[in-house]
JSON list of C-alpha atoms in Angstrom, two decimals:
[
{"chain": "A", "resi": 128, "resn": "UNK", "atom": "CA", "xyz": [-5.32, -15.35, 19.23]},
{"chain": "A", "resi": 129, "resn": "UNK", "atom": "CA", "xyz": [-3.89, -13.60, 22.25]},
{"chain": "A", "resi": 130, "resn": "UNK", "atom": "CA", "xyz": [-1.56, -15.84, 24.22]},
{"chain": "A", "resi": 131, "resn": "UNK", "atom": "CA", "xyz": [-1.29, -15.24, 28.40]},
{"chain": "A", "resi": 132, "resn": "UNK", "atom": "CA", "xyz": [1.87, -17.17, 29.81]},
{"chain": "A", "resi": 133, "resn": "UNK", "atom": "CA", "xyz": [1.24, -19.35, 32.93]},
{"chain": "A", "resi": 134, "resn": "UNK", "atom": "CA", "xyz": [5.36, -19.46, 34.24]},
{"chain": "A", "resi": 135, "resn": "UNK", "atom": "CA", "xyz": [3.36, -19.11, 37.94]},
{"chain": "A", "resi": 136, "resn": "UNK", "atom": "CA", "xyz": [3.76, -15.45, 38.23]},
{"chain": "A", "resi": 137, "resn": "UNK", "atom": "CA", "xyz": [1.31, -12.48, 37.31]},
{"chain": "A", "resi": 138, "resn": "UNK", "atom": "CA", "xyz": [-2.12, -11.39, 37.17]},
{"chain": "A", "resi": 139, "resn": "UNK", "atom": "CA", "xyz": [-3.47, -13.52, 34.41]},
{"chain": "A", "resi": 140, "resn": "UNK", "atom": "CA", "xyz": [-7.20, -13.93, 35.71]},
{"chain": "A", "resi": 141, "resn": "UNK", "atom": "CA", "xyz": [-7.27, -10.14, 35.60]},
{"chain": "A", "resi": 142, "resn": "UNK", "atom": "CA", "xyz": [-5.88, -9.58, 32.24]},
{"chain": "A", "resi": 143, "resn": "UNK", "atom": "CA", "xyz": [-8.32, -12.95, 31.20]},
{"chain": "A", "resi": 144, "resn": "UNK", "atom": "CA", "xyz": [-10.73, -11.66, 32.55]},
{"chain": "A", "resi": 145, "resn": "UNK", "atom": "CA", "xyz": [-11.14, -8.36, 30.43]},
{"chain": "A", "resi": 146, "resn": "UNK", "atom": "CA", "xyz": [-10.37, -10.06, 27.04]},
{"chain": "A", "resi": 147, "resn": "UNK", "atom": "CA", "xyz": [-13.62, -12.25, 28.65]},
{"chain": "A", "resi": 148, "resn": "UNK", "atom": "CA", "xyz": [-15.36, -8.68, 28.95]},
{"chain": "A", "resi": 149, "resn": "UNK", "atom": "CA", "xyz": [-14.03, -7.41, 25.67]},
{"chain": "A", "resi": 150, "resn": "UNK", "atom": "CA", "xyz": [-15.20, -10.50, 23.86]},
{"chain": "A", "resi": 151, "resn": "UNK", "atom": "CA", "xyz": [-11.26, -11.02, 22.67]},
{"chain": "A", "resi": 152, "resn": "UNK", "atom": "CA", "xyz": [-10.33, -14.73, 21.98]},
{"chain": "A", "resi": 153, "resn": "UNK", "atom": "CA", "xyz": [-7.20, -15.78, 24.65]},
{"chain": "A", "resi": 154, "resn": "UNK", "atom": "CA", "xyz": [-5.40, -18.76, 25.51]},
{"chain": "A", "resi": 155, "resn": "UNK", "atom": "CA", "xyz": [-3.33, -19.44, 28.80]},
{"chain": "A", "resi": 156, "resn": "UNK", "atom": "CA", "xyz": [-0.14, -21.32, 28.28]},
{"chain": "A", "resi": 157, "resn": "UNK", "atom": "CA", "xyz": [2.06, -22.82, 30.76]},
{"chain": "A", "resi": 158, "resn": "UNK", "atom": "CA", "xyz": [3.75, -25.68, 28.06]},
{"chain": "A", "resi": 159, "resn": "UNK", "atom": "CA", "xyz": [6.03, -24.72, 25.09]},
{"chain": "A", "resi": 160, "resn": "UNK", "atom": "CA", "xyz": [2.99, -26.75, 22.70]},
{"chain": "A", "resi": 161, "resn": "UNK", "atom": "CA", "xyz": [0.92, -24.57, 23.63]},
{"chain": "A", "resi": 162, "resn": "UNK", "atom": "CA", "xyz": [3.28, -21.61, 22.40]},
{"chain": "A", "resi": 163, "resn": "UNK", "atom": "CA", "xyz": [3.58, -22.85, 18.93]},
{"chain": "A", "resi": 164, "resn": "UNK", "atom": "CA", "xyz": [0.97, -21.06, 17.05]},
{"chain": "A", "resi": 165, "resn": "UNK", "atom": "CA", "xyz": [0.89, -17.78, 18.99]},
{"chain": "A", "resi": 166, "resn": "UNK", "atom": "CA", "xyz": [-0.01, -14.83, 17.33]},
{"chain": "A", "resi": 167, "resn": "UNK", "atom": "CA", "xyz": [0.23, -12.43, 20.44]},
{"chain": "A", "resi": 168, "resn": "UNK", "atom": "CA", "xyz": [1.89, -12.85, 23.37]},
{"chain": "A", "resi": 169, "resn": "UNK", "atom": "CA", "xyz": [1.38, -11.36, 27.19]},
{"chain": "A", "resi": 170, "resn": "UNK", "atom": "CA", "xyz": [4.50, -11.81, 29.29]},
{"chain": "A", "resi": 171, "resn": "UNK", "atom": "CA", "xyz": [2.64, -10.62, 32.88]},
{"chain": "A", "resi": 172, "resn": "UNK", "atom": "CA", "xyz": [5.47, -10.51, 36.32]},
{"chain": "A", "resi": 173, "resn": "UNK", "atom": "CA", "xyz": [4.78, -9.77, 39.46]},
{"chain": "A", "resi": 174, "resn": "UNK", "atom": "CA", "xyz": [6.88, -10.50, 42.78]},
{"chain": "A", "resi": 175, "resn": "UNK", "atom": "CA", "xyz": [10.79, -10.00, 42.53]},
{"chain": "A", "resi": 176, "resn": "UNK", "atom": "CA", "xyz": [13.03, -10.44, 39.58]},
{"chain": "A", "resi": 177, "resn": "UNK", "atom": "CA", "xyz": [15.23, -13.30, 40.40]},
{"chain": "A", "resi": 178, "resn": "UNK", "atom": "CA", "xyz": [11.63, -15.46, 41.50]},
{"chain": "A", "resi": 179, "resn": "UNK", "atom": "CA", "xyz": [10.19, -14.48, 38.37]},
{"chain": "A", "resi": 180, "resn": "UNK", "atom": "CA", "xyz": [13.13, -15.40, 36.09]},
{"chain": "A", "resi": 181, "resn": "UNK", "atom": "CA", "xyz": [13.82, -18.27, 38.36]},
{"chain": "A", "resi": 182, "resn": "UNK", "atom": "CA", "xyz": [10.29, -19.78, 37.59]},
{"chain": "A", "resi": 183, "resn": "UNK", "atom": "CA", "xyz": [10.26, -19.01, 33.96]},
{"chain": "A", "resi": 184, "resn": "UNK", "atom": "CA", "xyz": [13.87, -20.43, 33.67]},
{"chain": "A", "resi": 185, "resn": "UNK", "atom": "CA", "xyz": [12.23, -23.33, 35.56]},
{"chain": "A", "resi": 186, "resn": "UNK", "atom": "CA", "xyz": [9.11, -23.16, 33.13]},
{"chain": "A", "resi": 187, "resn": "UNK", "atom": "CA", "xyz": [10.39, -24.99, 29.98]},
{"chain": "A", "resi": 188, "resn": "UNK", "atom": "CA", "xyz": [8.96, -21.61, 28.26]},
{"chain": "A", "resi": 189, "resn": "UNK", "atom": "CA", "xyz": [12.27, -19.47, 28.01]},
{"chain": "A", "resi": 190, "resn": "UNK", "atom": "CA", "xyz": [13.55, -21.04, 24.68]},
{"chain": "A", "resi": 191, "resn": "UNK", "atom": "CA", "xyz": [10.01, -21.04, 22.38]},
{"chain": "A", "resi": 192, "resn": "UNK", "atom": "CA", "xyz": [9.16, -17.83, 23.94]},
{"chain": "A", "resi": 193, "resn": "UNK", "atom": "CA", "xyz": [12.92, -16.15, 23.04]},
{"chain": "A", "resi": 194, "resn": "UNK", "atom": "CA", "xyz": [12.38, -17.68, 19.31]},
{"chain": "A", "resi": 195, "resn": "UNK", "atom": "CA", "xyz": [8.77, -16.50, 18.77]},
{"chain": "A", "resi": 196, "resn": "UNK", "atom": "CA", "xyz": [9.96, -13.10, 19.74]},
{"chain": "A", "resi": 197, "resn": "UNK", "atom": "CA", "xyz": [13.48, -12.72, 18.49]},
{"chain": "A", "resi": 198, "resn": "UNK", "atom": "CA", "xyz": [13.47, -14.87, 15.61]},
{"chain": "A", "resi": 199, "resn": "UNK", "atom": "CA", "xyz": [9.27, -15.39, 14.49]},
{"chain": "A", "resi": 200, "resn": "UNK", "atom": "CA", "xyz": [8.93, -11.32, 15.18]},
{"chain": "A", "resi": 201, "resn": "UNK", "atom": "CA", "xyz": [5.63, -12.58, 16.79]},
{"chain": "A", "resi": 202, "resn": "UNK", "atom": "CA", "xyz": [4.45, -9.21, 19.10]},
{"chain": "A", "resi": 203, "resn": "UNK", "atom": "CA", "xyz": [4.99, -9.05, 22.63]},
{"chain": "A", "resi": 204, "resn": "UNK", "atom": "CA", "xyz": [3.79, -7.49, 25.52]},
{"chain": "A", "resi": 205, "resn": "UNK", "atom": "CA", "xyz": [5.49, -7.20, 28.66]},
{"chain": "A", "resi": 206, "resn": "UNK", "atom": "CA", "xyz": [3.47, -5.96, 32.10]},
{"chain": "A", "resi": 207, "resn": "UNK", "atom": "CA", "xyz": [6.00, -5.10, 35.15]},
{"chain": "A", "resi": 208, "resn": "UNK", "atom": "CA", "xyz": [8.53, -7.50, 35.77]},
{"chain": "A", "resi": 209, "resn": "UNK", "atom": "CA", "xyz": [7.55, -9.12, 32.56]},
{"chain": "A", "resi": 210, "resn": "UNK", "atom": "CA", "xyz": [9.42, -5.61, 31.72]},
{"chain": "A", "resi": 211, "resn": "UNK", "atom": "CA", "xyz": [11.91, -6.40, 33.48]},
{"chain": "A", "resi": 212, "resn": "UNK", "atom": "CA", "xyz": [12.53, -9.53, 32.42]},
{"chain": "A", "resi": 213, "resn": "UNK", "atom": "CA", "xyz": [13.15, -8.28, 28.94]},
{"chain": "A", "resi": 214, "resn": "UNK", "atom": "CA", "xyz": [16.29, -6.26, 30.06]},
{"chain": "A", "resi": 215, "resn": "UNK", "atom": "CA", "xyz": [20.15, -7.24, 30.49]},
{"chain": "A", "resi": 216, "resn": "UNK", "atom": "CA", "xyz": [19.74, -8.02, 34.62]},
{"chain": "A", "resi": 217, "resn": "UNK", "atom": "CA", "xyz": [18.64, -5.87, 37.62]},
{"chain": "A", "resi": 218, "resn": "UNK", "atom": "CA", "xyz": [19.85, -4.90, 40.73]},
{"chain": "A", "resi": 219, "resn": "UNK", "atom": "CA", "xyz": [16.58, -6.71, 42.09]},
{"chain": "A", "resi": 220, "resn": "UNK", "atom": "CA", "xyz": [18.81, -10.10, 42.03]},
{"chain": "A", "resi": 221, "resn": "UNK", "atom": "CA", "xyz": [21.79, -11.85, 40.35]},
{"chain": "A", "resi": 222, "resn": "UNK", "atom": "CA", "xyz": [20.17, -13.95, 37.49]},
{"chain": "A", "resi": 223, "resn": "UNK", "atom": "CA", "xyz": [20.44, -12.79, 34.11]},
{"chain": "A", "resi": 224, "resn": "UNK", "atom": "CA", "xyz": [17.44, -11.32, 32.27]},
{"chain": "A", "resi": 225, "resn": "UNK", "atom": "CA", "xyz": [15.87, -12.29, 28.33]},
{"chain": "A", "resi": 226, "resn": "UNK", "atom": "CA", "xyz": [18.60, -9.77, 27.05]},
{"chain": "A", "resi": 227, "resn": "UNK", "atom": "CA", "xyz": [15.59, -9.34, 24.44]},
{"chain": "A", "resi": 228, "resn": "UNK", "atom": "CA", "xyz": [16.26, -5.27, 25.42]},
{"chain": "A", "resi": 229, "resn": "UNK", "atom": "CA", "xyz": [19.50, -3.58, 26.05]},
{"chain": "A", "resi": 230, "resn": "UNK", "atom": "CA", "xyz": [18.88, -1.97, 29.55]},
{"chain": "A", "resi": 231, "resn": "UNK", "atom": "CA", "xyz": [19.51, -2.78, 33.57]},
{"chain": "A", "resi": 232, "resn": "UNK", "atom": "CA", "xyz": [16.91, -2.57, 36.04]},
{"chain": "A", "resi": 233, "resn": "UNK", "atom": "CA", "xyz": [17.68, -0.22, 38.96]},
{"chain": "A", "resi": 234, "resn": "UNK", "atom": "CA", "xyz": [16.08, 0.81, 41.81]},
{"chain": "A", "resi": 235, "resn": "UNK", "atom": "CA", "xyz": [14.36, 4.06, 42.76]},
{"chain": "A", "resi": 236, "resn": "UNK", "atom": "CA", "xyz": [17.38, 6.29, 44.41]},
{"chain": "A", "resi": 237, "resn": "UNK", "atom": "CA", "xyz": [15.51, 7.93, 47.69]},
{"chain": "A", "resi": 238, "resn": "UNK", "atom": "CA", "xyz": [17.87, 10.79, 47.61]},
{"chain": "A", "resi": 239, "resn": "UNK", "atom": "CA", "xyz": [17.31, 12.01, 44.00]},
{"chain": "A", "resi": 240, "resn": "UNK", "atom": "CA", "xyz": [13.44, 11.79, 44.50]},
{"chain": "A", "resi": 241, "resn": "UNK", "atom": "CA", "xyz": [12.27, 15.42, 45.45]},
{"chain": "A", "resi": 242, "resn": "UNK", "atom": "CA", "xyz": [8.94, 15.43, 45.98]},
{"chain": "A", "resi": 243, "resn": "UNK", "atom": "CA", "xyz": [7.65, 11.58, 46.27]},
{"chain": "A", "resi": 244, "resn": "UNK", "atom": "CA", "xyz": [10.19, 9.99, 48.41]},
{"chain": "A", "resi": 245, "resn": "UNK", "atom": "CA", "xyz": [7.70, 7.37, 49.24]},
{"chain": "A", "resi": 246, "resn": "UNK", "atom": "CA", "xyz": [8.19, 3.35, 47.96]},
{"chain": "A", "resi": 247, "resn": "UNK", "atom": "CA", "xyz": [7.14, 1.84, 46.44]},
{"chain": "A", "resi": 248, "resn": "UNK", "atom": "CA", "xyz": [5.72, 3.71, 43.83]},
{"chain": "A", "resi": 249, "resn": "UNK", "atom": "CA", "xyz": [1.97, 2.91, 44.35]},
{"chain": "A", "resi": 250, "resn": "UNK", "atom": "CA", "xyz": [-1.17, 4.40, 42.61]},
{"chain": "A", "resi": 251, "resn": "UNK", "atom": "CA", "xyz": [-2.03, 6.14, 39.50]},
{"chain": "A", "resi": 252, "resn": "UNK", "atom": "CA", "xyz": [0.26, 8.24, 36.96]},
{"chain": "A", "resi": 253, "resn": "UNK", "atom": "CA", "xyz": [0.43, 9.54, 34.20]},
{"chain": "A", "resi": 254, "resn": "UNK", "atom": "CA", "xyz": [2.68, 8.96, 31.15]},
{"chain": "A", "resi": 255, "resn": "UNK", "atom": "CA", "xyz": [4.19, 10.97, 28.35]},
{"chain": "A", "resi": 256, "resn": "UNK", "atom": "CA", "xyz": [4.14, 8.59, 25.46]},
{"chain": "A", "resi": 257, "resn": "UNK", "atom": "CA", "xyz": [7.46, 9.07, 22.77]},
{"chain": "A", "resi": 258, "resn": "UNK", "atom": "CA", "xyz": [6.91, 5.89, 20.53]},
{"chain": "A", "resi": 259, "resn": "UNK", "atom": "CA", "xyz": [3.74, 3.98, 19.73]},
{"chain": "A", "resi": 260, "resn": "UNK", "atom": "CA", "xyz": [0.90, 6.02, 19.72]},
{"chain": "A", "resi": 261, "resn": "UNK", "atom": "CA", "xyz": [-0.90, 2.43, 18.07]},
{"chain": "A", "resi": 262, "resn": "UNK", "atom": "CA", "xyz": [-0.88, 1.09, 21.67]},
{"chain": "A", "resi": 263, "resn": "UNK", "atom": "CA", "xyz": [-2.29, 4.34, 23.54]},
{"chain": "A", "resi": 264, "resn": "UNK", "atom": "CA", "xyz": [-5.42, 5.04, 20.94]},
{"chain": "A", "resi": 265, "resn": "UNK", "atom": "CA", "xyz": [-8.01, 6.14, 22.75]},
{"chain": "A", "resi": 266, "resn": "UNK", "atom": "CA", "xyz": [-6.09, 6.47, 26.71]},
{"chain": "A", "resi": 267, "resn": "UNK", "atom": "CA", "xyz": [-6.72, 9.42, 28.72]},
{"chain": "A", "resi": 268, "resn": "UNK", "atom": "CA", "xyz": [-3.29, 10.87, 29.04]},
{"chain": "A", "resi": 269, "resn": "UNK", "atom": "CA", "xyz": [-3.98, 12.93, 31.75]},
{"chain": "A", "resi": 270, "resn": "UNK", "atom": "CA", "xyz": [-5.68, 9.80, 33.92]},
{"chain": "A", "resi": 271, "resn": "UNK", "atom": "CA", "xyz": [-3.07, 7.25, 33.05]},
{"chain": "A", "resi": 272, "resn": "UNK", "atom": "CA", "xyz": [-2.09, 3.94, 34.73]},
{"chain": "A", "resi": 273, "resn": "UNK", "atom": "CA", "xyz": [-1.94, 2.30, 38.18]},
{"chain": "A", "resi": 274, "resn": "UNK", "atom": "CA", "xyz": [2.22, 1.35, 39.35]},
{"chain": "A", "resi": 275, "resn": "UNK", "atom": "CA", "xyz": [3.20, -0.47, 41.91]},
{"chain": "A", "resi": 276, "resn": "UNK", "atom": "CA", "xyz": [6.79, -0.60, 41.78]},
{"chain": "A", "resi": 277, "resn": "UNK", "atom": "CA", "xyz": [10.37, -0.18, 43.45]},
{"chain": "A", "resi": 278, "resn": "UNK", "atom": "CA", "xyz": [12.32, -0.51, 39.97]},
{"chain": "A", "resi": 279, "resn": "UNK", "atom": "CA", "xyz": [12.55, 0.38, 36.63]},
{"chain": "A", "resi": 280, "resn": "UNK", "atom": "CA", "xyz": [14.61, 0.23, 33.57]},
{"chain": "A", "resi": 281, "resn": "UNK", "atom": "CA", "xyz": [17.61, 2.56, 32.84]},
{"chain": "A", "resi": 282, "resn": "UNK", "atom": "CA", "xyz": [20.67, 2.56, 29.79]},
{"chain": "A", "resi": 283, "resn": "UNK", "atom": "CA", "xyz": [18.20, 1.85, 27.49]},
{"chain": "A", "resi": 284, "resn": "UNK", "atom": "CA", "xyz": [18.99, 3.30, 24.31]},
{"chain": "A", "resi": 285, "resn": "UNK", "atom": "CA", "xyz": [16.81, 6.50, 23.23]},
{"chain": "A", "resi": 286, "resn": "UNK", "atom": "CA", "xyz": [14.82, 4.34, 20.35]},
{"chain": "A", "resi": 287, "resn": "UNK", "atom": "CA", "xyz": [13.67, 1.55, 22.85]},
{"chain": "A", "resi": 288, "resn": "UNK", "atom": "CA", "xyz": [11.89, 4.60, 24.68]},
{"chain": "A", "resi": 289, "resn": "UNK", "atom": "CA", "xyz": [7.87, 4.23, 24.35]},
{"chain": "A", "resi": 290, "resn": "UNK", "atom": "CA", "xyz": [7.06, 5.77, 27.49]},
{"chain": "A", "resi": 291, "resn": "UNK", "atom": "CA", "xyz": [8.18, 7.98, 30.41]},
{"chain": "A", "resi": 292, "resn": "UNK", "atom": "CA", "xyz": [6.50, 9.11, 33.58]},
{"chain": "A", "resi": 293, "resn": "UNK", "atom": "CA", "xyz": [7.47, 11.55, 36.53]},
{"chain": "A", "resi": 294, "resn": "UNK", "atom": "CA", "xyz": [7.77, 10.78, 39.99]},
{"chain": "A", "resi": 295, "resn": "UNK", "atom": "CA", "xyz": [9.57, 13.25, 41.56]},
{"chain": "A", "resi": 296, "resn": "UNK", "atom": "CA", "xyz": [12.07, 12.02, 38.74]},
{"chain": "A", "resi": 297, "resn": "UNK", "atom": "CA", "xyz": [11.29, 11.09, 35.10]},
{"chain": "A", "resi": 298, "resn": "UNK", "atom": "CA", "xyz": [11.57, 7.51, 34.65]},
{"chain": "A", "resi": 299, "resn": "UNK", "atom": "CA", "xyz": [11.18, 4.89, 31.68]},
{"chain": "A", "resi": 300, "resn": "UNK", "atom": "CA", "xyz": [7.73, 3.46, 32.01]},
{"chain": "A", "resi": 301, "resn": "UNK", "atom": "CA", "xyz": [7.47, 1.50, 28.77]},
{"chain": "A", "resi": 302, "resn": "UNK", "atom": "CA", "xyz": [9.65, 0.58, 26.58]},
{"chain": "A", "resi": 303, "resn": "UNK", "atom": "CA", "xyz": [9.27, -1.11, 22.23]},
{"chain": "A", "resi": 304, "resn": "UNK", "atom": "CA", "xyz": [11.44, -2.69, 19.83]},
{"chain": "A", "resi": 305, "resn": "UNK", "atom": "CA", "xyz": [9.80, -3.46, 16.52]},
{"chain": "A", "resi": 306, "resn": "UNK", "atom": "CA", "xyz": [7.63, -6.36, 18.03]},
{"chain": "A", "resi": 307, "resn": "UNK", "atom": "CA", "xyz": [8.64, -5.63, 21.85]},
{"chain": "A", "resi": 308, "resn": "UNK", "atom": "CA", "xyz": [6.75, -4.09, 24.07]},
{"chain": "A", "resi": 309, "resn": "UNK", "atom": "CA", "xyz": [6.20, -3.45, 27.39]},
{"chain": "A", "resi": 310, "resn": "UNK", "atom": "CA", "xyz": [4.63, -1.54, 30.45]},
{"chain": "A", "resi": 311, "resn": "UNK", "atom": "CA", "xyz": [6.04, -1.07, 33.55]},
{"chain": "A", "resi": 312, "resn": "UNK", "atom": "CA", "xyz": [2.15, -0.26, 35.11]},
{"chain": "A", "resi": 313, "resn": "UNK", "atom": "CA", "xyz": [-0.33, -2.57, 35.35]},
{"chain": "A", "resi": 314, "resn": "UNK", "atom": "CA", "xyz": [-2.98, -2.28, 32.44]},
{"chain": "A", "resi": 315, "resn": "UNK", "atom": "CA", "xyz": [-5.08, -4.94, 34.18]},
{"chain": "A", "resi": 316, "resn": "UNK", "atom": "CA", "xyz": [-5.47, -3.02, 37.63]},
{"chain": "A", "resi": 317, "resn": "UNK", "atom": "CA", "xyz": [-6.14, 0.61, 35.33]},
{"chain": "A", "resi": 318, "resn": "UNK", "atom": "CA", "xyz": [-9.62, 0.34, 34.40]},
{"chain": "A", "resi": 319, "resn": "UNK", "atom": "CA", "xyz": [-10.77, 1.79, 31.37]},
{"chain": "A", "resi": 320, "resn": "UNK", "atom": "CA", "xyz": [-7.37, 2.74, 30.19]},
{"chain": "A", "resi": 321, "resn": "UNK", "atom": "CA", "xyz": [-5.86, -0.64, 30.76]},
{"chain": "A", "resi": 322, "resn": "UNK", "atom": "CA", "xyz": [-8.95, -2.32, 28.87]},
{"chain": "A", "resi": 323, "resn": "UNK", "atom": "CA", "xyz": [-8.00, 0.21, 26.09]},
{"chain": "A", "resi": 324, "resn": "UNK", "atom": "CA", "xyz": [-4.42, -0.98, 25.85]},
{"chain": "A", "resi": 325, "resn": "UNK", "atom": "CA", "xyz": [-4.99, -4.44, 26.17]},
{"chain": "A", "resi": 326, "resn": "UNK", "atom": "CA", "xyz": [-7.57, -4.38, 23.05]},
{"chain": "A", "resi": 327, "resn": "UNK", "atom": "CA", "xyz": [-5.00, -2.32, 21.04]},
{"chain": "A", "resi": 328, "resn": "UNK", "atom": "CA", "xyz": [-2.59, -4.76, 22.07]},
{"chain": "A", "resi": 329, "resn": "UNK", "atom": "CA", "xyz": [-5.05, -7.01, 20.20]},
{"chain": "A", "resi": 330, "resn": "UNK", "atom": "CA", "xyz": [-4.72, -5.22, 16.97]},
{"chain": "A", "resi": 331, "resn": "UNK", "atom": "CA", "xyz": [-1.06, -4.96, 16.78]}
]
């Protein structure tokens, strides 16, 4: 059973609704009960990072989710500032993140892009993929994801690197530790490639 988190931020009717079209059994939890017998878990994120950590600080979810991933190993997958979440902190704000990843969020430098200067990063991309082929079976490469985004994670360490994509720059775009992973596009606005990656995600 696939578990969506309810903390009042993200596109969880989207990502419901293609486990609805993939026939994939789901659950939406916004209690810690309702966390207990997770098998997977979706951490979804979208707005800024210190109103997305301030509602799932607020959420009474921070604690069971942090020991069903750090502790029961259960797998996790993070999409956008559920990515960010994961990391150390982020320019974005001043609350702390998870820590679940060692890494900052930072945003896009202007100067140092060369040939996309616009932000935020909006439409489709492509990605390189180092780690975790399991996730991408069956994506077209070439086609990749849909990003809508102003930041991204940086100091990672090389092995947390699952991921990278160009804009104008090369930038991490997802990012894995044994049970961790995440996304920094949105599978649930990519079509046929996100429904591909959310039902590996299933299988993990």
């Amino acid at each position: 059973m696939i578990t969506i988190i309810d903390y009042g931020s993200g596109n969880i009717n989207a990502i419901s609704n293609i486990y609805d079209i993939l026939k994939i059994p789901y659950m939406i939890a916004s209690t810690p009960k309702q966390l207990e017998n997770s098998e997977r878990i979706i951490l979804p994120g979208v707005g800024s990072f210190d109103h997305c950590m301030d509602k799932l600080n607020r959420s009474g979810l921070k604690e069971i989710l942090t020991k069903k991933v750090m502790i029961d190993k259960v797998p996790i997958l993070g999409i956008c500032i559920g990515l960010h979440l994961m990391a150390e902190k982020s320019e974005e704000g001043k609350l702390l993140g998870l820590g679940w990843i060692k890494g900052v969020v930072k945003k896009f430098d202007k100067n140092i892009i060369r040939h996309k200067p616009k932000m935020p990063h909006m439409g489709w991309n492509s990605v390189k993929i180092i780690n975790r082929l399991d996730l991408f079976k069956g994506v077209n490469l070439d086609k990749g994801f849909y990003f809508i985004h102003s930041y991204f994670i940086d100091n990672l360490n090389k092995e947390n690197i699952m991921t990278t994509t160009n804009y104008g720059n090369t930038f991490v775009s997802g990012i894995h530790s044994s049970n961790i992973l995440a996304v920094q596009f949105h599978p649930e606005k990519s079509h046929s490639n996100g429904m591909k990656l959310l039902k590996n995600f299933s299988k993990i």
